[in-house]
XYZ file of C-alpha atoms in Angstrom:
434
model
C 66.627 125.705 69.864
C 69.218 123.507 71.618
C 72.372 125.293 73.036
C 74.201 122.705 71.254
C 72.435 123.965 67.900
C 73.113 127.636 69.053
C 77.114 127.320 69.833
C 77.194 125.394 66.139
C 75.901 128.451 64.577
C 77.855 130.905 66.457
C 80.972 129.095 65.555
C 80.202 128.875 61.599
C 79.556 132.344 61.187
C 81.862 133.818 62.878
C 83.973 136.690 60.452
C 87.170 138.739 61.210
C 86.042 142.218 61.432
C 88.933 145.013 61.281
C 89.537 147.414 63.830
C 89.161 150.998 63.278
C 90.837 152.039 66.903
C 92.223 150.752 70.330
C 89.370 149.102 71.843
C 91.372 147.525 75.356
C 91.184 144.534 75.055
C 94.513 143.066 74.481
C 95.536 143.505 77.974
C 93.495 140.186 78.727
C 96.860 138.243 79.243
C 98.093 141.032 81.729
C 94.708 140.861 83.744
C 95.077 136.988 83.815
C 98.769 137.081 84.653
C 97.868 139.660 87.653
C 94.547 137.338 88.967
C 97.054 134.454 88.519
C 99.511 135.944 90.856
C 97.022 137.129 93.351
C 95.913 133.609 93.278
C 99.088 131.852 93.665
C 99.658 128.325 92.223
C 99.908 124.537 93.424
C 102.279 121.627 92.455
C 102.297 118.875 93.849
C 105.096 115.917 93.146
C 105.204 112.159 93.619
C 108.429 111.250 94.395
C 108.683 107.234 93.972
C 112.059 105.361 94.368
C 113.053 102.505 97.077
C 114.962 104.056 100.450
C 117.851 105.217 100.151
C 117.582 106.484 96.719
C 118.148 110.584 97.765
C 114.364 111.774 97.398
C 114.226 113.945 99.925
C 117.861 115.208 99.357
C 116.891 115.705 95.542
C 113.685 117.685 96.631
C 115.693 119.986 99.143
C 118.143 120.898 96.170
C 115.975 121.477 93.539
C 113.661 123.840 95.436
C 117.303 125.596 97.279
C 115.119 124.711 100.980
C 115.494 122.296 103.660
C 111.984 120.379 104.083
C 111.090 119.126 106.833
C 110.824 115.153 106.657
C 112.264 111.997 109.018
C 114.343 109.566 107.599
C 112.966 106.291 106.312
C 113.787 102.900 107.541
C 114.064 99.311 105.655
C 111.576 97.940 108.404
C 108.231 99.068 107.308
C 105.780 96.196 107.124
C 104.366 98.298 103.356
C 104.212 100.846 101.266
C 103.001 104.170 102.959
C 102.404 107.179 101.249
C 103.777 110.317 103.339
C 102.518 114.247 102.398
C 103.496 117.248 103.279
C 102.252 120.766 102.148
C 104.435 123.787 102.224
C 103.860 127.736 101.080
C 106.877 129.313 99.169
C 107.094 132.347 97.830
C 109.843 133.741 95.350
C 109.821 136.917 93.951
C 106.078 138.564 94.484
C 104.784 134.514 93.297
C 103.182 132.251 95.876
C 103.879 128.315 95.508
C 102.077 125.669 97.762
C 103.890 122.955 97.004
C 103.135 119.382 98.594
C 105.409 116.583 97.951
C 104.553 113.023 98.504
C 107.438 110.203 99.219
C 106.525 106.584 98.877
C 108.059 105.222 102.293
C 109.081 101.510 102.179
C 108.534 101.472 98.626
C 110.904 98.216 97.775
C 111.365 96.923 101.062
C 109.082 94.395 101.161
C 110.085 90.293 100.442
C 106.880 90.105 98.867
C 106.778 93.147 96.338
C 103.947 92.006 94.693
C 101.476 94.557 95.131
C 103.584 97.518 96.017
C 102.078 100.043 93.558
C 98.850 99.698 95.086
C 98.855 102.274 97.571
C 100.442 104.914 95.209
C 97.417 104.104 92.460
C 94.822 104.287 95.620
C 96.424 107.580 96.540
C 96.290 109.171 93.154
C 93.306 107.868 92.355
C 91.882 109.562 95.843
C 92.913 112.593 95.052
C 90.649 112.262 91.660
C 88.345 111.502 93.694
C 88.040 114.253 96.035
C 88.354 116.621 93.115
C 85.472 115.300 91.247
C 83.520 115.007 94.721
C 83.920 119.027 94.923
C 83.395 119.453 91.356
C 79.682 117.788 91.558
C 78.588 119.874 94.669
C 76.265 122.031 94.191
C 77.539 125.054 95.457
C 81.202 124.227 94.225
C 84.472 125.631 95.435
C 86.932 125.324 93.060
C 88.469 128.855 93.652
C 89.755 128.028 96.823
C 90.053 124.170 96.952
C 93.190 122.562 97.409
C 94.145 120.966 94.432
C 95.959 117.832 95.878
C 95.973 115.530 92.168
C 99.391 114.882 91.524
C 101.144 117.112 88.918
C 104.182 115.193 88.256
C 105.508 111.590 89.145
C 109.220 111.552 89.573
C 110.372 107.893 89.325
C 114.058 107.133 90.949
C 115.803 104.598 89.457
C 118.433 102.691 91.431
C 121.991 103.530 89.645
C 122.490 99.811 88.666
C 124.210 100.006 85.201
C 122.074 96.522 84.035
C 118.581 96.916 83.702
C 115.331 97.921 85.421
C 114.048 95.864 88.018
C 110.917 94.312 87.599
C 109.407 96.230 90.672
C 110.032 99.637 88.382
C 108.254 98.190 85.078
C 105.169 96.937 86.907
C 104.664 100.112 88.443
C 105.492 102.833 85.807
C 103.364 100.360 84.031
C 100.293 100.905 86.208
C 100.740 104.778 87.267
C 101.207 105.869 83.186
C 97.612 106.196 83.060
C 97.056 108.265 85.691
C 100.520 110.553 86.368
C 102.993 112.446 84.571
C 105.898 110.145 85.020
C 109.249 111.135 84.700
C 112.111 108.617 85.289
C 115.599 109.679 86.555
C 118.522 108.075 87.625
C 119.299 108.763 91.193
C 122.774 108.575 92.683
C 124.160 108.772 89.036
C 127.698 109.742 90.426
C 127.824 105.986 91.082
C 128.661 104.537 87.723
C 130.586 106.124 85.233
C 129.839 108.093 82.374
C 130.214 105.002 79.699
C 127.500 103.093 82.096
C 125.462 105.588 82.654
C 125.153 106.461 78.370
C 124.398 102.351 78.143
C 122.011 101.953 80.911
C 119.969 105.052 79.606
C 119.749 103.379 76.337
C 118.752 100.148 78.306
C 115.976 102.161 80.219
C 114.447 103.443 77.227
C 114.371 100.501 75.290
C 112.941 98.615 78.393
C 110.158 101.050 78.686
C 109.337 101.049 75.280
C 109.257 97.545 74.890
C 106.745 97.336 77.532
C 104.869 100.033 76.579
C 105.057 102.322 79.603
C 104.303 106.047 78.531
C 106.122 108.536 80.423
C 105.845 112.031 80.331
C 107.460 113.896 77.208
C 107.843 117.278 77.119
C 105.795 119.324 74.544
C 106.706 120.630 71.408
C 103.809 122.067 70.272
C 104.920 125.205 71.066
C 107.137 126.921 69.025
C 108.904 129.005 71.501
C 109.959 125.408 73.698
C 109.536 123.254 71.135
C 113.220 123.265 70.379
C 114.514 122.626 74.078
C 112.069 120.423 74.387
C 112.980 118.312 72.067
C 116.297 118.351 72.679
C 115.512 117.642 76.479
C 113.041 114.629 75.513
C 116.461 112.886 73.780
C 118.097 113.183 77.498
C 115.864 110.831 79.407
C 116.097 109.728 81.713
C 118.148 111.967 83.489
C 120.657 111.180 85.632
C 120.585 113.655 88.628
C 122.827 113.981 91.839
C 121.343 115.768 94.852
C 123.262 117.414 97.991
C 122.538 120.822 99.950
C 125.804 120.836 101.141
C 127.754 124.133 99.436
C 131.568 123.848 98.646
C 133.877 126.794 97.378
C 135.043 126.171 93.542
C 137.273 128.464 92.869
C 135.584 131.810 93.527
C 132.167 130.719 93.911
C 130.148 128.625 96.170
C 128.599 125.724 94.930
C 126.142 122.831 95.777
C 128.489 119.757 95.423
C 129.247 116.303 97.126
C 132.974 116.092 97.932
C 134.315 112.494 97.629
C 138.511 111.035 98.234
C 139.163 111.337 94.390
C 137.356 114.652 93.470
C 134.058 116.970 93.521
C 131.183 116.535 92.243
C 129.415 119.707 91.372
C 125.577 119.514 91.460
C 124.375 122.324 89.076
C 127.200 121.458 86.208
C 125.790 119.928 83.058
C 128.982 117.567 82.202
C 128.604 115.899 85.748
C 124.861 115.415 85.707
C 121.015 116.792 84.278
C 120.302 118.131 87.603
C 120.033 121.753 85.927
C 118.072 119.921 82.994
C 115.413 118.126 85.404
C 115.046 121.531 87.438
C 114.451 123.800 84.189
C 112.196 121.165 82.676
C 110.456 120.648 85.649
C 109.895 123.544 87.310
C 110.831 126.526 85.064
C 109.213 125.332 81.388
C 107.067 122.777 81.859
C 105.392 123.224 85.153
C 102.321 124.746 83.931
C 102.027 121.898 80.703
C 102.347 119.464 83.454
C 99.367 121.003 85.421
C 97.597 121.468 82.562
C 98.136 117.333 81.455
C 97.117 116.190 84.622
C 93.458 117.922 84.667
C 92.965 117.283 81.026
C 94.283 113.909 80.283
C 94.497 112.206 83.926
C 91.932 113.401 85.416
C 89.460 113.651 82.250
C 90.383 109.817 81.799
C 89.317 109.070 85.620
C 86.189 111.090 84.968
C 84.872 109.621 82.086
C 85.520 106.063 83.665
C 84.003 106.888 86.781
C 80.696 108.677 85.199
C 80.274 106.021 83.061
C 80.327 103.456 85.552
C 77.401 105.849 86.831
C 75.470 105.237 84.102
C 76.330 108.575 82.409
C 76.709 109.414 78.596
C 77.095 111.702 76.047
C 74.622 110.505 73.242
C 71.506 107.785 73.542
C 71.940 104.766 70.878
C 69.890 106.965 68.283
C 73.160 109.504 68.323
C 71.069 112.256 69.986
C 72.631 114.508 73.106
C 71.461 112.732 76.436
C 69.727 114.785 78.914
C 71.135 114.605 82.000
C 67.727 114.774 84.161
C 66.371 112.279 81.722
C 69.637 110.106 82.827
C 69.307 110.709 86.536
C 65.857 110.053 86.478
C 66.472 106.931 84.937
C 69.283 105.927 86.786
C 67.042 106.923 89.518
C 64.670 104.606 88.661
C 66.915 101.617 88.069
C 68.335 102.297 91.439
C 64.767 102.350 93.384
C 64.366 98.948 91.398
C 67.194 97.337 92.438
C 66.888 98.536 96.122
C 63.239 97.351 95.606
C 64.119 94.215 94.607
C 67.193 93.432 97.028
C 64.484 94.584 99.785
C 62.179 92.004 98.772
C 65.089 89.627 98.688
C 65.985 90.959 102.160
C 62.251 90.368 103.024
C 61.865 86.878 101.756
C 65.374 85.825 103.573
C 64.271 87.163 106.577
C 60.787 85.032 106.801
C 62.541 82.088 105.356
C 65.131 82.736 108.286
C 62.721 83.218 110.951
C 60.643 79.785 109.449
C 63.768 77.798 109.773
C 64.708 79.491 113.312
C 61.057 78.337 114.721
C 61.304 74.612 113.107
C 64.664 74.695 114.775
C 63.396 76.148 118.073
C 60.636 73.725 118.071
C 62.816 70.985 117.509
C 65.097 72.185 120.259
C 61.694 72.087 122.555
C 60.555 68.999 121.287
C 64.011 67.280 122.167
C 63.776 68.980 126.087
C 60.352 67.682 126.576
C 61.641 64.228 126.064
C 64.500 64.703 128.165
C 62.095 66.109 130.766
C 59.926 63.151 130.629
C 63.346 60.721 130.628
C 64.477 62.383 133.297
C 61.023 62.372 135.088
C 60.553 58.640 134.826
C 64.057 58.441 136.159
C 63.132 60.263 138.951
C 60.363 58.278 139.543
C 61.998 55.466 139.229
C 64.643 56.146 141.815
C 61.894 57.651 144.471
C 59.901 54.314 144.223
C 63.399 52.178 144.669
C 64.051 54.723 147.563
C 60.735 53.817 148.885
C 60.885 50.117 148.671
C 64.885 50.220 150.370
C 63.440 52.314 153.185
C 60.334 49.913 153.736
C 62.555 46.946 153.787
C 64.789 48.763 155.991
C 62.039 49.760 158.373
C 60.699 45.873 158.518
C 64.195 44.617 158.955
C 64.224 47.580 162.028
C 60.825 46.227 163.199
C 61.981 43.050 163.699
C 65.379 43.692 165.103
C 63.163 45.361 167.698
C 61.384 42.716 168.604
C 64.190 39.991 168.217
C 65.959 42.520 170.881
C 62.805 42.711 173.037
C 62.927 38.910 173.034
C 66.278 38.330 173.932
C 65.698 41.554 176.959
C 62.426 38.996 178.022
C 64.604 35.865 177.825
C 67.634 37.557 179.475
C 65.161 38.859 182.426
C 63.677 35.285 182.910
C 66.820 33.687 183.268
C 68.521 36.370 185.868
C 64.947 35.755 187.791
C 65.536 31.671 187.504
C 69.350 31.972 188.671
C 68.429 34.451 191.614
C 65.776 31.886 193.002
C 68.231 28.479 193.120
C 70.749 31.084 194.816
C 68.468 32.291 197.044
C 67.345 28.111 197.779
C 70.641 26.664 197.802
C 71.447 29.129 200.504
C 68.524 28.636 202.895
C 68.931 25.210 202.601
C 72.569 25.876 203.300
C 71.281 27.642 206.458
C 69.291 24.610 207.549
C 71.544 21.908 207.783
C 75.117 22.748 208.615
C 76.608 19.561 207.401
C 76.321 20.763 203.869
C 78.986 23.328 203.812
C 81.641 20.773 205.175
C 80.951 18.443 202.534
């Protein structure tokens, strides 16, 4: 009998039995409550706003800490997604939170694909969960949850509208975050603006259809406040750590020429309303949304893609060694086939790399031979120019050793009438007179 068959059973006959005595077993919630504390808890926020907008300011006020963080510049070249992981403890309850800030979020001329490195990130972190999840020897226990719990979106106190740069991406991170939109800086328009431009924001994101994060009222002991809170969004929040004395008391505020602004008092902003919903109602609902919604959503899409499903076309459960095996199979194919592929490509490469290496040999045998005759050419043209050269020598040689013979006749002709003249000379006297 299938399990599936089994659980169906169980759950149709099931009957409410009375009790006849204490049996123990209502102190399930207190055992879970104690392992929970033992345990400690994660949360980890997205805080996503242009620079300047008080993220970091807002983060150190609504946890009463002073993280540690550098200030942001308007010169990054993009988007970069900075995290950091911290342990708090209040009370006998252990927190690691990790916040992650969006740095040069809005700087950009080109602001075109801006959200893309906060839906990479988030969609990372789904991925590394559902990596550990399919181990075999899984440890979810002790893992480090780092999908993000709760998207907090900071809108620039304008008083108009949002900016197109806020739609786009609340547009693509609704699907995969808890987003929660608040007005940072809210102590810069007044309190007639900031009633119209809340009105503008919601009617903006409802128009476009971005679904942010409302705050459950299924149950009934936060189902009023909840609903009451839901009505106040966006809220409009103002962030400082510095502490002033009002009155008797010392209180987070931001001191300004005209007057104070107190941080934790509801008619000057929903500081007190974000931190309450946030951290000290909702926090576990938010968890809870992420892993069931987000994360189920990212699963599904990413198994199927795998070739994964829950029932065959004839509406029967699918087996999941059956589907493995078969995926298996299709896999081997196709790495069968794109081998052969591979295979073919390489012979037809190695048939085209000959015909072009013979060509390449055919074309420097010819230039040999050119080059050959050439030579050949210019040794017999050598060997004609030194031939003529040598019978042009030759018969300088002799036209010298002719003139030498002629020159050697005549000094022997000239010496003999010398010689004559001057015996005769000698002989008769008269002669030199004359």
């Amino acid at each position: 009998m299938a399990a599936t068959d089994i659980a169906r059973q169980v759950g149709e006959g099931c009957r409410t039995v009375p009790l006849a005595g204490h049996v123990g077993f209502d102190s399930l919630p207190d055992q879970l409550v104690n392992k929970s504390v033992s345990q400690g808890f994660c949360f980890n926020i997205l805080c996503v706003g242009e620079t300047g907008l008080g993220k970091s300011t807002l983060m150190d006020t609504l946890f009463n800490t002073k993280f540690e963080g550098e200030p942001a510049t308007h010169t990054q070249p993009g988007v970069q997604l900075r995290s950091n992981t911290y342990d708090l403890q209040e009370s006998n309850v252990g927190l690691k939170l990790t916040i992650v800030s969006t740095v040069g979020f809005g700087d950009q001329i080109n602001k075109e694909d801006s959200y893309k490195p906060i839906v990479e990130f988030i969609d990372a972190q789904f991925e590394a969960y559902l990596q550990e999840e399919l181990k075999i020897r899984r440890v979810l226990h002790i893992y480090h949850d780092s999908r993000i719990h709760a998207c907090l979106y900071f809108i620039a106190p304008t008083g108009h509208s949002l900016k197109s740069l806020d739609l786009v991406t609340m547009k693509k991170l609704d699907s995969k975050v808890n987003i929660i939109p608040i007005i940072a800086k809210s102590d810069a328009i007044s309190k007639s603006e900031l009633t119209k431009f809340k009105i503008k924001i919601t009617s903006e994101l409802v128009s476009n259809g971005v679904q942010i994060y409302q705050f459950p009222t299924d149950d009934e002991l936060v189902a009023e406040i909840n609903g009451t809170m839901n009505a106040h969004l966006p809220f409009a929040v103002i962030g400082s750590t510095e502490e002033l004395k009002i009155g008797n008391k010392m209180m987070k505020a931001r001191q300004y020429p005209w007057g104070t602004v107190q941080v934790e008092n509801e008619a000057h902003c929903d500081f007190v309303k974000l931190r309450e919903m946030l951290i000290r109602i909702n926090m576990e609902d938010l968890r809870e949304q992420t892993h069931s919604r987000h994360y189920e959503l990212y699963r599904r899409c990413k198994l199927e893609e795998m070739g994964f499903k829950d029932t065959d076309p004839d509406s029967k459960p699918f087996s999941l060694q059956e589907t493995y095996e078969a995926k298996r199979n299709e896999f081997l194919g196709e790495l069968q086939k794109k081998e052969e592929e591979m295979r073919q490509m390489f012979v037809q490469r190695v048939k085209e790399k000959e015909a072009e290496l013979k060509e390449a040999e055919k074309e420097l045998h010819e230039k040999f031979d050119r080059l050959k005759k050439l030579h050949q050419d210019e040794k017999k043209k050598l060997e004609d120019k030194k031939k003529s050269l040598d019978d042009e020598m030759n018969a300088f040689k002799q036209r010298k050793t002719a003139a030498e013979l002629l020159q050697s006749q005549g000094s022997q002709a000239g010496g003999a009438q010398t010689l004559k003249r001057d015996k005769e000379k000698k002989n008769n006297p008269w002669l030199c007179t004359e």
